[in-house]
Each structure stands twice: as C-alpha cells, then as structure tokens.
Coordinates of C-alpha atoms in Angstrom, one line a residue:
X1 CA 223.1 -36.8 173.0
X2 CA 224.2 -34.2 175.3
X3 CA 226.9 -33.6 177.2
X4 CA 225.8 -34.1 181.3
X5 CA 229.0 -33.6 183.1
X6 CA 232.5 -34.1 183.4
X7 CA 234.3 -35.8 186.8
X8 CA 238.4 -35.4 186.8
X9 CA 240.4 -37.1 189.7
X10 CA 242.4 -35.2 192.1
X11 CA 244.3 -35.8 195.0
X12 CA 242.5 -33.6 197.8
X13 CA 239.4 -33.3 196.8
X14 CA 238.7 -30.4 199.7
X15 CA 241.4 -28.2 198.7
X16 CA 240.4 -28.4 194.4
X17 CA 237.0 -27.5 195.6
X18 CA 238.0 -24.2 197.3
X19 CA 240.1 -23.4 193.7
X20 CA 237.1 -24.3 191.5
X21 CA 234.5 -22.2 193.5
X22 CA 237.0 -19.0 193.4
X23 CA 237.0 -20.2 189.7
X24 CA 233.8 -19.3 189.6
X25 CA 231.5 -23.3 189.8
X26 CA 229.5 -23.1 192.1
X27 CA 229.0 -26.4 194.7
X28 CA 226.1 -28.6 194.7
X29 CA 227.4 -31.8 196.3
X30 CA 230.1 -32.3 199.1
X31 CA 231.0 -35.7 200.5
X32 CA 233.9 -35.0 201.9
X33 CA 236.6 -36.1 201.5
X34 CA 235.8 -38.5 198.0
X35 CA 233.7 -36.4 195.9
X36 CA 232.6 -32.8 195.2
X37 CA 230.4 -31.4 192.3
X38 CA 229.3 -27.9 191.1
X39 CA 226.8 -26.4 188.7
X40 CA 228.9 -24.1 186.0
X41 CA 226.7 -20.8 186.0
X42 CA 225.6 -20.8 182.4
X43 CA 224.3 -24.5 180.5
X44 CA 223.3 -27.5 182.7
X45 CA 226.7 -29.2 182.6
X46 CA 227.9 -30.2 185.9
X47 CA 231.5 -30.9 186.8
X48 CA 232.8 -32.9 189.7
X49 CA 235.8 -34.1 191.4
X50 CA 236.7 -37.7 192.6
X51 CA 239.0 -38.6 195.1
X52 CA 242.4 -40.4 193.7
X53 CA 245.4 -41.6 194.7
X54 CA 247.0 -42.2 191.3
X55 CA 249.2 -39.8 189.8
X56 CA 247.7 -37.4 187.2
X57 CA 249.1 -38.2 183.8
X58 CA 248.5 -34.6 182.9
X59 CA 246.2 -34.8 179.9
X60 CA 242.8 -33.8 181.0
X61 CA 242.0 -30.7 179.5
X62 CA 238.8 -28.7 180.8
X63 CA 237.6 -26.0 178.4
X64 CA 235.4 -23.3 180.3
X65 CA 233.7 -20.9 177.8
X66 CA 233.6 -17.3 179.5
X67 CA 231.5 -14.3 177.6
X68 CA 234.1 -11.7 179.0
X69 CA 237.1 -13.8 179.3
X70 CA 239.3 -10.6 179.7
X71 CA 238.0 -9.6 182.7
X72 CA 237.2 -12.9 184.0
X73 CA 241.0 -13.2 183.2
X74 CA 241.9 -10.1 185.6
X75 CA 239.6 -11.1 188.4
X76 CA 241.4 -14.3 188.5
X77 CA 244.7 -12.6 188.8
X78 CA 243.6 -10.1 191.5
X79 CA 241.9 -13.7 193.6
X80 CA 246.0 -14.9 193.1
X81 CA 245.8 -17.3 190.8
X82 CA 248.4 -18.0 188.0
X83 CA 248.0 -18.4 184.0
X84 CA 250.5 -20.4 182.0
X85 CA 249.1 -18.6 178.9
X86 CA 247.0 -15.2 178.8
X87 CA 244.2 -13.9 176.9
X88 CA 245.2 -14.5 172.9
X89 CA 243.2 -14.7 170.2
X90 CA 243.6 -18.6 168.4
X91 CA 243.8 -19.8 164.7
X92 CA 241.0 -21.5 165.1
X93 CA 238.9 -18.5 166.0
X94 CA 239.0 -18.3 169.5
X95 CA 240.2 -16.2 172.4
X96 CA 242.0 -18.8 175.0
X97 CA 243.9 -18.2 178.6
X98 CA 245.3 -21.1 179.7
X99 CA 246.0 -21.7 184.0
X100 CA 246.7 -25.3 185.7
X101 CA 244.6 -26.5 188.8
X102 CA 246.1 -28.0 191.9
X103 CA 246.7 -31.3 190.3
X104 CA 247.9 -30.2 187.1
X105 CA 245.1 -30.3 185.3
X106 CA 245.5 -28.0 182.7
X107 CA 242.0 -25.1 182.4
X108 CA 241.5 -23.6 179.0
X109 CA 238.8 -20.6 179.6
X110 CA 237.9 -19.2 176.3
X111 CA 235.8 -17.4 174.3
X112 CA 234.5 -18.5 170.8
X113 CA 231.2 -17.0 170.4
X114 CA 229.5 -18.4 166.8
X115 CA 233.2 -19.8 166.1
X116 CA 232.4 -22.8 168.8
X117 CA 230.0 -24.8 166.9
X118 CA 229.9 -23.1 163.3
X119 CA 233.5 -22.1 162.3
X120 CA 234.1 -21.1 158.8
X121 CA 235.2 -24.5 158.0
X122 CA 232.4 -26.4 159.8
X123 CA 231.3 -29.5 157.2

C-alpha cells in the first residue's frame, strides 16, 4: 500500500491555493471554486483541497518533509508567512517548524532524514 494523496477541506478553496503554491506545491487541477490539487515536488503524493462549509475542527495535521528546512524556513518568512513554532530539533529525531494555513490547519515541515522510517527504536 502506498500512500496516493491527501484532500483537507477549506473554506475558499481559491485563496488556500494561492498559500499552498507560495508553500511551495505546485497545481495540477483547478476547478474553481470546489476543488484544487497540487503535485508536492519530491515523491508522487498529491494533495488537494475541497470546498467546505463546515467549520474546521482543527485536527488535521499535514507533515511536509523539507531537505533544507532552515532555509525553506527563512524563505517562508521573507514571502510573509507566520510560524507558530520554528526550526527545533524533536525527541523523536526530527527537525520540525510548525505554521497554520488559512483555515487553521496546522503544517508541520520537517526534516528527519533516516530517522523517518528507521529510528533507533524502530521494531
């Protein structure tokens, strides 16, 4: 099994897609204004956005692996955007910053390296 792609609602889908292309996604699909979906630029994940009125419950939680997080980090900040959390290296053996998109969803980019699928206290 393998993971294909990830869709996370969001309330105008027009204005996430402008945040998650400065993110760095880039767009394959827009069908304005219900739906929107990107290629990430390493893997062959995909991950899209669907048009929803509901309110977010807050606990989607998107985890973007970056190979130079730090200076992913500060081109993010130069674009304007805003991190709850900065670059810090994690217990669990990875290097996390932590930002919110425009419906609250909450980004983790990161960098683990070996550590992602074979940490030292992989069974």
């Amino acid at each position: 099994m393998n993971l294909n792609q990830i869709t996370i609602s969001v309330r105008d889908v027009e204005k996430s897609m402008d945040f998650y292309q400065q993110l760095g996604l880039r767009l394959i699909v827009k069908s304005l204004p219900t739906y929107a979906r990107f290629e990430c630029p390493k893997g062959d994940a995909t991950f899209s956005l669907h048009l929803s009125d509901e309110q977010n419950n807050n606990t989607t939680r998107v985890y973007f692996e970056v190979d130079h997080l730090d200076e992913k980090v500060n081109a993010l900040l130069a674009l304007g955007f805003e991190f709850e959390e900065m670059p810090n290296d994690k217990p669990w053996l990875w290097r996390e910053a932590r930002l919110r998109d425009l419906d609250n969803n909450q980004l983790i980019l990161y960098y683990a390296g070996a550590n992602r699928k074979n940490p030292p206290w992989r069974i």
